[in-house]
Short mmCIF file of N, CA and C in Angstrom, two decimals:
data_model
loop_
_atom_site.label_atom_id
_atom_site.label_comp_id
_atom_site.label_asym_id
_atom_site.label_seq_id
_atom_site.Cartn_x
_atom_site.Cartn_y
_atom_site.Cartn_z
N MET A 1 328.01 -15.39 122.53
CA MET A 1 328.01 -16.36 121.43
C MET A 1 329.32 -17.13 121.44
N LYS A 2 329.25 -18.36 121.03
CA LYS A 2 330.43 -19.21 120.99
C LYS A 2 331.33 -18.84 119.81
N ASN A 3 332.56 -19.29 119.89
CA ASN A 3 333.50 -19.16 118.78
C ASN A 3 332.87 -19.79 117.54
N ASP A 4 332.98 -19.11 116.40
CA ASP A 4 332.35 -19.59 115.16
C ASP A 4 332.71 -21.02 114.82
N MET A 5 333.93 -21.45 115.10
CA MET A 5 334.35 -22.80 114.73
C MET A 5 333.65 -23.86 115.58
N ASN A 6 333.15 -23.47 116.77
CA ASN A 6 332.54 -24.44 117.67
C ASN A 6 331.02 -24.47 117.58
N ILE A 7 330.42 -23.53 116.87
CA ILE A 7 328.96 -23.43 116.86
C ILE A 7 328.30 -24.74 116.42
N LYS A 8 328.65 -25.24 115.27
CA LYS A 8 327.98 -26.43 114.72
C LYS A 8 328.15 -27.64 115.65
N ASP A 9 329.28 -27.72 116.33
CA ASP A 9 329.54 -28.86 117.21
C ASP A 9 328.65 -28.87 118.45
N THR A 10 328.11 -27.70 118.83
CA THR A 10 327.32 -27.62 120.05
C THR A 10 325.82 -27.67 119.80
N ILE A 11 325.41 -27.72 118.54
CA ILE A 11 324.00 -27.67 118.19
C ILE A 11 323.40 -29.08 118.12
N GLN A 12 322.24 -29.24 118.73
CA GLN A 12 321.48 -30.48 118.62
C GLN A 12 320.22 -30.18 117.83
N ILE A 13 319.97 -30.95 116.77
CA ILE A 13 318.72 -30.85 116.00
C ILE A 13 317.80 -31.96 116.51
N ARG A 14 316.60 -31.57 116.92
CA ARG A 14 315.67 -32.57 117.44
C ARG A 14 314.23 -32.16 117.12
N THR A 15 313.31 -33.10 117.32
CA THR A 15 311.90 -32.85 117.09
C THR A 15 311.39 -31.80 118.08
N MET A 16 310.61 -30.86 117.56
CA MET A 16 310.02 -29.82 118.39
C MET A 16 308.90 -30.42 119.24
N SER A 17 308.80 -29.94 120.48
CA SER A 17 307.71 -30.35 121.36
C SER A 17 306.94 -29.10 121.82
N GLU A 18 305.78 -29.32 122.38
CA GLU A 18 304.99 -28.21 122.91
C GLU A 18 305.77 -27.45 123.98
N ASP A 19 306.63 -28.12 124.72
CA ASP A 19 307.42 -27.47 125.76
C ASP A 19 308.44 -26.49 125.20
N ASP A 20 308.72 -26.55 123.91
CA ASP A 20 309.68 -25.65 123.27
C ASP A 20 309.09 -24.29 122.93
N TYR A 21 307.79 -24.12 123.11
CA TYR A 21 307.13 -22.91 122.61
C TYR A 21 307.79 -21.62 123.09
N ALA A 22 308.06 -21.48 124.37
CA ALA A 22 308.61 -20.22 124.89
C ALA A 22 309.93 -19.88 124.19
N GLY A 23 310.79 -20.86 124.00
CA GLY A 23 312.06 -20.62 123.33
C GLY A 23 311.91 -20.32 121.86
N VAL A 24 310.97 -21.01 121.20
CA VAL A 24 310.70 -20.75 119.79
C VAL A 24 310.13 -19.35 119.62
N TYR A 25 309.19 -18.98 120.48
CA TYR A 25 308.60 -17.64 120.40
C TYR A 25 309.66 -16.56 120.62
N GLU A 26 310.54 -16.78 121.58
CA GLU A 26 311.64 -15.84 121.83
C GLU A 26 312.51 -15.69 120.57
N LEU A 27 312.80 -16.81 119.91
CA LEU A 27 313.55 -16.77 118.66
C LEU A 27 312.81 -15.97 117.61
N TRP A 28 311.52 -16.26 117.41
CA TRP A 28 310.73 -15.52 116.43
C TRP A 28 310.78 -14.02 116.69
N MET A 29 310.66 -13.64 117.94
CA MET A 29 310.63 -12.22 118.30
C MET A 29 311.98 -11.53 118.06
N SER A 30 313.05 -12.31 117.98
CA SER A 30 314.39 -11.74 117.78
C SER A 30 314.71 -11.45 116.32
N ILE A 31 313.85 -11.89 115.41
CA ILE A 31 314.16 -11.80 113.98
C ILE A 31 313.39 -10.65 113.34
N LYS A 32 314.13 -9.69 112.83
CA LYS A 32 313.54 -8.51 112.19
C LYS A 32 312.74 -8.94 110.96
N GLY A 33 311.52 -8.40 110.85
CA GLY A 33 310.67 -8.68 109.70
C GLY A 33 309.88 -9.96 109.80
N PHE A 34 310.04 -10.71 110.88
CA PHE A 34 309.36 -11.99 111.05
C PHE A 34 307.88 -11.73 111.31
N GLY A 35 306.99 -12.42 110.60
CA GLY A 35 305.55 -12.24 110.76
C GLY A 35 304.96 -13.29 111.68
N ILE A 36 304.25 -12.84 112.71
CA ILE A 36 303.66 -13.73 113.69
C ILE A 36 302.15 -13.51 113.71
N ARG A 37 301.40 -14.59 113.55
CA ARG A 37 299.93 -14.52 113.57
C ARG A 37 299.42 -14.64 115.00
N SER A 38 298.41 -13.83 115.30
CA SER A 38 297.91 -13.74 116.67
C SER A 38 297.31 -15.06 117.18
N ILE A 39 296.67 -15.84 116.35
CA ILE A 39 296.06 -17.10 116.79
C ILE A 39 296.93 -18.29 116.41
N ASP A 40 297.28 -18.41 115.14
CA ASP A 40 298.04 -19.58 114.67
C ASP A 40 299.38 -19.74 115.38
N ASP A 41 300.02 -18.62 115.73
CA ASP A 41 301.35 -18.67 116.33
C ASP A 41 301.33 -18.49 117.84
N SER A 42 300.13 -18.52 118.43
CA SER A 42 300.02 -18.50 119.89
C SER A 42 300.47 -19.87 120.42
N SER A 43 300.64 -19.96 121.72
CA SER A 43 301.01 -21.23 122.34
C SER A 43 299.99 -22.32 121.98
N GLU A 44 298.70 -21.96 122.04
CA GLU A 44 297.65 -22.92 121.74
C GLU A 44 297.67 -23.31 120.26
N GLY A 45 297.89 -22.34 119.38
CA GLY A 45 297.92 -22.61 117.95
C GLY A 45 299.07 -23.53 117.56
N VAL A 46 300.24 -23.27 118.12
CA VAL A 46 301.41 -24.11 117.82
C VAL A 46 301.22 -25.50 118.42
N ALA A 47 300.66 -25.57 119.62
CA ALA A 47 300.40 -26.89 120.23
C ALA A 47 299.45 -27.70 119.36
N ARG A 48 298.41 -27.06 118.83
CA ARG A 48 297.46 -27.75 117.94
C ARG A 48 298.19 -28.28 116.71
N PHE A 49 299.06 -27.45 116.12
CA PHE A 49 299.83 -27.86 114.94
C PHE A 49 300.73 -29.05 115.28
N LEU A 50 301.42 -29.00 116.41
CA LEU A 50 302.34 -30.08 116.79
C LEU A 50 301.59 -31.38 117.12
N ARG A 51 300.41 -31.27 117.68
CA ARG A 51 299.63 -32.49 117.94
C ARG A 51 299.21 -33.14 116.62
N ARG A 52 298.92 -32.34 115.61
CA ARG A 52 298.54 -32.87 114.30
C ARG A 52 299.76 -33.42 113.55
N ASN A 53 300.92 -32.84 113.81
CA ASN A 53 302.18 -33.21 113.13
C ASN A 53 303.26 -33.46 114.20
N PRO A 54 303.17 -34.55 114.93
CA PRO A 54 304.03 -34.73 116.10
C PRO A 54 305.50 -35.04 115.82
N THR A 55 305.85 -35.43 114.61
CA THR A 55 307.23 -35.89 114.36
C THR A 55 308.00 -35.06 113.35
N THR A 56 307.37 -34.05 112.76
CA THR A 56 307.98 -33.42 111.58
C THR A 56 308.57 -32.03 111.81
N SER A 57 308.24 -31.35 112.89
CA SER A 57 308.80 -30.03 113.17
C SER A 57 310.11 -30.18 113.95
N MET A 58 311.06 -29.27 113.72
CA MET A 58 312.38 -29.40 114.33
C MET A 58 312.81 -28.10 115.00
N VAL A 59 313.70 -28.26 115.99
CA VAL A 59 314.39 -27.13 116.60
C VAL A 59 315.88 -27.43 116.60
N ALA A 60 316.66 -26.34 116.59
CA ALA A 60 318.10 -26.42 116.78
C ALA A 60 318.37 -25.82 118.16
N VAL A 61 319.07 -26.58 119.00
CA VAL A 61 319.26 -26.17 120.38
C VAL A 61 320.75 -26.09 120.68
N ASP A 62 321.14 -25.00 121.31
CA ASP A 62 322.51 -24.80 121.80
C ASP A 62 322.43 -24.77 123.32
N GLY A 63 322.75 -25.87 123.96
CA GLY A 63 322.57 -25.97 125.41
C GLY A 63 321.08 -26.02 125.71
N THR A 64 320.55 -24.95 126.31
CA THR A 64 319.11 -24.88 126.57
C THR A 64 318.44 -23.83 125.69
N ARG A 65 319.21 -23.15 124.85
CA ARG A 65 318.69 -22.05 124.03
C ARG A 65 318.28 -22.56 122.65
N ILE A 66 317.06 -22.26 122.24
CA ILE A 66 316.60 -22.61 120.90
C ILE A 66 317.11 -21.53 119.95
N VAL A 67 317.91 -21.97 118.96
CA VAL A 67 318.54 -21.03 118.02
C VAL A 67 318.05 -21.22 116.59
N GLY A 68 317.17 -22.19 116.38
CA GLY A 68 316.60 -22.43 115.06
C GLY A 68 315.31 -23.21 115.21
N ALA A 69 314.40 -23.02 114.24
CA ALA A 69 313.13 -23.74 114.31
C ALA A 69 312.50 -23.83 112.92
N ILE A 70 311.79 -24.92 112.71
CA ILE A 70 310.95 -25.11 111.52
C ILE A 70 309.66 -25.77 111.98
N LEU A 71 308.53 -25.13 111.70
CA LEU A 71 307.24 -25.80 111.82
C LEU A 71 307.04 -26.54 110.51
N CYS A 72 306.82 -27.83 110.58
CA CYS A 72 306.67 -28.65 109.39
C CYS A 72 305.51 -29.61 109.58
N GLY A 73 304.65 -29.64 108.59
CA GLY A 73 303.52 -30.55 108.66
C GLY A 73 303.14 -31.04 107.28
N HIS A 74 302.11 -31.86 107.22
CA HIS A 74 301.65 -32.36 105.93
C HIS A 74 300.16 -32.66 105.98
N ASP A 75 299.59 -32.79 104.81
CA ASP A 75 298.16 -33.08 104.68
C ASP A 75 297.92 -34.51 104.18
N GLY A 76 298.96 -35.33 104.22
CA GLY A 76 298.86 -36.69 103.72
C GLY A 76 299.37 -36.82 102.29
N ARG A 77 299.59 -35.70 101.64
CA ARG A 77 300.03 -35.69 100.25
C ARG A 77 301.30 -34.85 100.07
N ARG A 78 301.31 -33.66 100.66
CA ARG A 78 302.44 -32.74 100.49
C ARG A 78 302.79 -32.14 101.84
N GLY A 79 304.11 -32.02 102.07
CA GLY A 79 304.57 -31.37 103.28
C GLY A 79 304.72 -29.87 103.05
N CYS A 80 304.78 -29.14 104.15
CA CYS A 80 304.97 -27.70 104.06
C CYS A 80 305.79 -27.22 105.25
N PHE A 81 306.72 -26.32 104.96
CA PHE A 81 307.52 -25.67 106.00
C PHE A 81 306.91 -24.31 106.31
N TYR A 82 306.86 -24.00 107.59
CA TYR A 82 306.41 -22.69 108.06
C TYR A 82 307.43 -22.14 109.05
N HIS A 83 307.59 -20.84 109.04
CA HIS A 83 308.41 -20.15 110.05
C HIS A 83 309.81 -20.75 110.20
N VAL A 84 310.48 -20.95 109.09
CA VAL A 84 311.85 -21.45 109.11
C VAL A 84 312.76 -20.31 109.54
N CYS A 85 313.53 -20.53 110.60
CA CYS A 85 314.42 -19.44 111.04
C CYS A 85 315.60 -19.98 111.84
N VAL A 86 316.68 -19.22 111.76
CA VAL A 86 317.88 -19.45 112.56
C VAL A 86 318.27 -18.10 113.13
N HIS A 87 318.60 -18.07 114.41
CA HIS A 87 319.03 -16.83 115.05
C HIS A 87 320.19 -16.24 114.27
N ALA A 88 320.21 -14.93 114.13
CA ALA A 88 321.23 -14.24 113.32
C ALA A 88 322.65 -14.62 113.74
N ASP A 89 322.89 -14.83 115.02
CA ASP A 89 324.24 -15.17 115.50
C ASP A 89 324.68 -16.58 115.11
N TYR A 90 323.75 -17.39 114.61
CA TYR A 90 324.05 -18.79 114.31
C TYR A 90 323.94 -19.12 112.82
N ARG A 91 323.72 -18.13 112.01
CA ARG A 91 323.55 -18.37 110.58
C ARG A 91 324.88 -18.67 109.90
N ASN A 92 324.77 -19.27 108.72
CA ASN A 92 325.93 -19.60 107.87
C ASN A 92 326.82 -20.68 108.46
N HIS A 93 326.21 -21.60 109.21
CA HIS A 93 326.94 -22.74 109.76
C HIS A 93 326.26 -24.06 109.41
N GLY A 94 325.29 -24.02 108.50
CA GLY A 94 324.63 -25.24 108.07
C GLY A 94 323.47 -25.68 108.96
N ILE A 95 323.11 -24.88 109.95
CA ILE A 95 322.05 -25.26 110.88
C ILE A 95 320.70 -25.31 110.19
N GLY A 96 320.39 -24.30 109.39
CA GLY A 96 319.11 -24.28 108.66
C GLY A 96 318.99 -25.47 107.73
N LYS A 97 320.05 -25.75 107.01
CA LYS A 97 320.03 -26.89 106.09
C LYS A 97 319.86 -28.20 106.85
N GLU A 98 320.53 -28.34 107.98
CA GLU A 98 320.43 -29.57 108.77
C GLU A 98 319.01 -29.75 109.32
N MET A 99 318.39 -28.66 109.76
CA MET A 99 317.00 -28.75 110.23
C MET A 99 316.07 -29.14 109.08
N ALA A 100 316.27 -28.51 107.91
CA ALA A 100 315.41 -28.80 106.76
C ALA A 100 315.54 -30.27 106.36
N VAL A 101 316.74 -30.79 106.35
CA VAL A 101 316.96 -32.21 106.00
C VAL A 101 316.27 -33.11 107.03
N ALA A 102 316.36 -32.76 108.31
CA ALA A 102 315.70 -33.56 109.35
C ALA A 102 314.19 -33.56 109.15
N CYS A 103 313.63 -32.41 108.80
CA CYS A 103 312.19 -32.33 108.53
C CYS A 103 311.84 -33.17 107.31
N MET A 104 312.64 -33.08 106.25
CA MET A 104 312.35 -33.85 105.04
C MET A 104 312.44 -35.35 105.29
N ARG A 105 313.38 -35.77 106.11
CA ARG A 105 313.47 -37.20 106.45
C ARG A 105 312.25 -37.65 107.25
N ALA A 106 311.79 -36.78 108.14
CA ALA A 106 310.58 -37.11 108.92
C ALA A 106 309.37 -37.21 108.00
N LEU A 107 309.29 -36.32 107.00
CA LEU A 107 308.19 -36.40 106.03
C LEU A 107 308.28 -37.69 105.21
N GLN A 108 309.48 -38.03 104.77
CA GLN A 108 309.66 -39.27 104.00
C GLN A 108 309.24 -40.49 104.82
N ALA A 109 309.52 -40.47 106.12
CA ALA A 109 309.13 -41.58 106.99
C ALA A 109 307.61 -41.72 107.04
N GLU A 110 306.90 -40.64 106.76
CA GLU A 110 305.43 -40.67 106.72
C GLU A 110 304.92 -40.78 105.29
N GLN A 111 305.80 -41.18 104.37
CA GLN A 111 305.50 -41.42 102.96
C GLN A 111 305.03 -40.16 102.22
N ILE A 112 305.57 -39.02 102.61
CA ILE A 112 305.31 -37.76 101.92
C ILE A 112 306.46 -37.57 100.93
N ASN A 113 306.13 -37.27 99.67
CA ASN A 113 307.12 -37.24 98.61
C ASN A 113 307.48 -35.86 98.09
N LYS A 114 306.80 -34.82 98.57
CA LYS A 114 307.09 -33.47 98.10
C LYS A 114 306.84 -32.50 99.23
N VAL A 115 307.64 -31.45 99.28
CA VAL A 115 307.49 -30.44 100.33
C VAL A 115 307.60 -29.06 99.69
N SER A 116 306.86 -28.12 100.22
CA SER A 116 306.90 -26.75 99.70
C SER A 116 306.99 -25.77 100.86
N LEU A 117 307.25 -24.53 100.51
CA LEU A 117 307.28 -23.46 101.49
C LEU A 117 306.95 -22.16 100.79
N ILE A 118 306.61 -21.17 101.57
CA ILE A 118 306.36 -19.83 101.06
C ILE A 118 307.34 -18.90 101.75
N ALA A 119 308.00 -18.08 100.97
CA ALA A 119 308.90 -17.06 101.52
C ALA A 119 308.46 -15.70 100.98
N PHE A 120 308.36 -14.73 101.87
CA PHE A 120 308.03 -13.38 101.43
C PHE A 120 309.07 -12.89 100.44
N LYS A 121 308.64 -12.19 99.42
CA LYS A 121 309.58 -11.64 98.43
C LYS A 121 310.62 -10.75 99.09
N SER A 122 310.22 -10.05 100.16
CA SER A 122 311.14 -9.14 100.85
C SER A 122 312.14 -9.87 101.74
N ASN A 123 312.00 -11.18 101.91
CA ASN A 123 312.89 -11.97 102.76
C ASN A 123 314.13 -12.38 101.96
N GLU A 124 315.04 -11.45 101.80
CA GLU A 124 316.23 -11.70 100.98
C GLU A 124 317.09 -12.82 101.54
N VAL A 125 317.27 -12.85 102.85
CA VAL A 125 318.10 -13.88 103.47
C VAL A 125 317.50 -15.26 103.21
N GLY A 126 316.20 -15.39 103.45
CA GLY A 126 315.55 -16.68 103.25
C GLY A 126 315.54 -17.12 101.80
N ASN A 127 315.21 -16.22 100.89
CA ASN A 127 315.17 -16.57 99.47
C ASN A 127 316.55 -16.97 98.96
N ARG A 128 317.57 -16.28 99.39
CA ARG A 128 318.94 -16.64 99.00
C ARG A 128 319.29 -18.03 99.54
N PHE A 129 318.90 -18.30 100.79
CA PHE A 129 319.19 -19.60 101.40
C PHE A 129 318.53 -20.73 100.62
N TRP A 130 317.21 -20.62 100.34
CA TRP A 130 316.51 -21.73 99.69
C TRP A 130 317.07 -22.00 98.30
N LYS A 131 317.42 -20.97 97.57
CA LYS A 131 318.03 -21.18 96.25
C LYS A 131 319.39 -21.85 96.39
N SER A 132 320.15 -21.48 97.43
CA SER A 132 321.51 -22.03 97.59
C SER A 132 321.51 -23.51 97.96
N VAL A 133 320.42 -24.00 98.56
CA VAL A 133 320.39 -25.41 98.97
C VAL A 133 319.56 -26.25 98.01
N GLY A 134 319.27 -25.71 96.81
CA GLY A 134 318.70 -26.53 95.75
C GLY A 134 317.20 -26.54 95.61
N TRP A 135 316.48 -25.68 96.32
CA TRP A 135 315.04 -25.62 96.16
C TRP A 135 314.70 -24.89 94.87
N THR A 136 313.60 -25.27 94.25
CA THR A 136 313.18 -24.69 92.98
C THR A 136 312.21 -23.54 93.21
N PHE A 137 312.54 -22.40 92.63
CA PHE A 137 311.63 -21.25 92.66
C PHE A 137 310.57 -21.46 91.59
N ARG A 138 309.31 -21.41 91.98
CA ARG A 138 308.21 -21.68 91.05
C ARG A 138 307.69 -20.37 90.46
N GLU A 139 307.69 -20.29 89.15
CA GLU A 139 307.11 -19.14 88.46
C GLU A 139 305.86 -19.53 87.69
N ASP A 140 305.47 -20.80 87.79
CA ASP A 140 304.37 -21.32 86.98
C ASP A 140 303.05 -21.40 87.73
N LEU A 141 302.98 -20.83 88.92
CA LEU A 141 301.73 -20.88 89.66
C LEU A 141 301.50 -19.59 90.42
N ASN A 142 300.27 -19.40 90.81
CA ASN A 142 299.89 -18.28 91.65
C ASN A 142 299.49 -18.83 93.00
N TYR A 143 299.78 -18.11 94.04
CA TYR A 143 299.44 -18.51 95.39
C TYR A 143 298.26 -17.66 95.84
N TYR A 144 297.22 -18.29 96.34
CA TYR A 144 296.04 -17.59 96.82
C TYR A 144 295.79 -17.99 98.27
N ASP A 145 295.21 -17.09 99.04
CA ASP A 145 294.70 -17.49 100.34
C ASP A 145 293.42 -16.73 100.63
N PHE A 146 292.68 -17.23 101.58
CA PHE A 146 291.41 -16.64 101.97
C PHE A 146 291.35 -16.66 103.48
N THR A 147 291.12 -15.54 104.10
CA THR A 147 291.09 -15.43 105.55
C THR A 147 289.74 -15.89 106.09
N LEU A 148 289.76 -16.88 106.95
CA LEU A 148 288.55 -17.40 107.58
C LEU A 148 288.29 -16.76 108.95
N ASN A 149 289.33 -16.15 109.52
CA ASN A 149 289.19 -15.55 110.85
C ASN A 149 289.97 -14.25 110.86
N ASP A 150 289.27 -13.13 110.78
CA ASP A 150 289.92 -11.82 110.74
C ASP A 150 290.66 -11.47 112.03
N ALA A 151 290.40 -12.20 113.10
CA ALA A 151 291.11 -11.97 114.36
C ALA A 151 292.53 -12.51 114.31
N ASN A 152 292.85 -13.35 113.34
CA ASN A 152 294.17 -13.97 113.21
C ASN A 152 295.09 -13.05 112.41
N ILE A 153 295.42 -11.92 113.00
CA ILE A 153 296.21 -10.90 112.31
C ILE A 153 297.70 -11.24 112.36
N THR A 154 298.43 -10.76 111.35
CA THR A 154 299.89 -10.95 111.32
C THR A 154 300.54 -9.65 111.75
N ARG A 155 301.48 -9.78 112.69
CA ARG A 155 302.28 -8.66 113.14
C ARG A 155 303.72 -8.94 112.75
N PHE A 156 304.37 -7.96 112.14
CA PHE A 156 305.76 -8.13 111.71
C PHE A 156 306.69 -7.45 112.71
N ASN A 157 307.75 -8.16 113.11
CA ASN A 157 308.75 -7.59 114.01
C ASN A 157 309.48 -6.45 113.33
N GLU A 158 309.81 -5.46 114.09
CA GLU A 158 310.60 -4.33 113.55
C GLU A 158 312.07 -4.55 113.77
#
């Protein structure tokens, strides 16, 4: 890992491409407690997501290594962040915030005016981060989901 003072200077934030999948997957696998879906988070699933949302997902790259990623898309009305992460060695340098801002600017360019995300209650690092950068914790709604494909199981990293 680089000297802490030089980390931010070496990071490039850019739009995620299908070619980034191997590096993004490696990042996901390095994060304890990270949940990966068997179909949605496969190479094909992520490629499908990126084709639908070609300009809004971001990666943070240090040289050739992907050290941060956000899957970001929208439905024409509201944006949503998925799988927001920064490698543990690169945290607390503003990389997550810079990626989030880049995603939000990309959403604004597509005339999207609101963005949301879901964080597991057990994700202390993530919940602390979102509160620290000004996101609003919602207590006025319930979140529901319905599984359409039981083969799309979530596996959590240990």
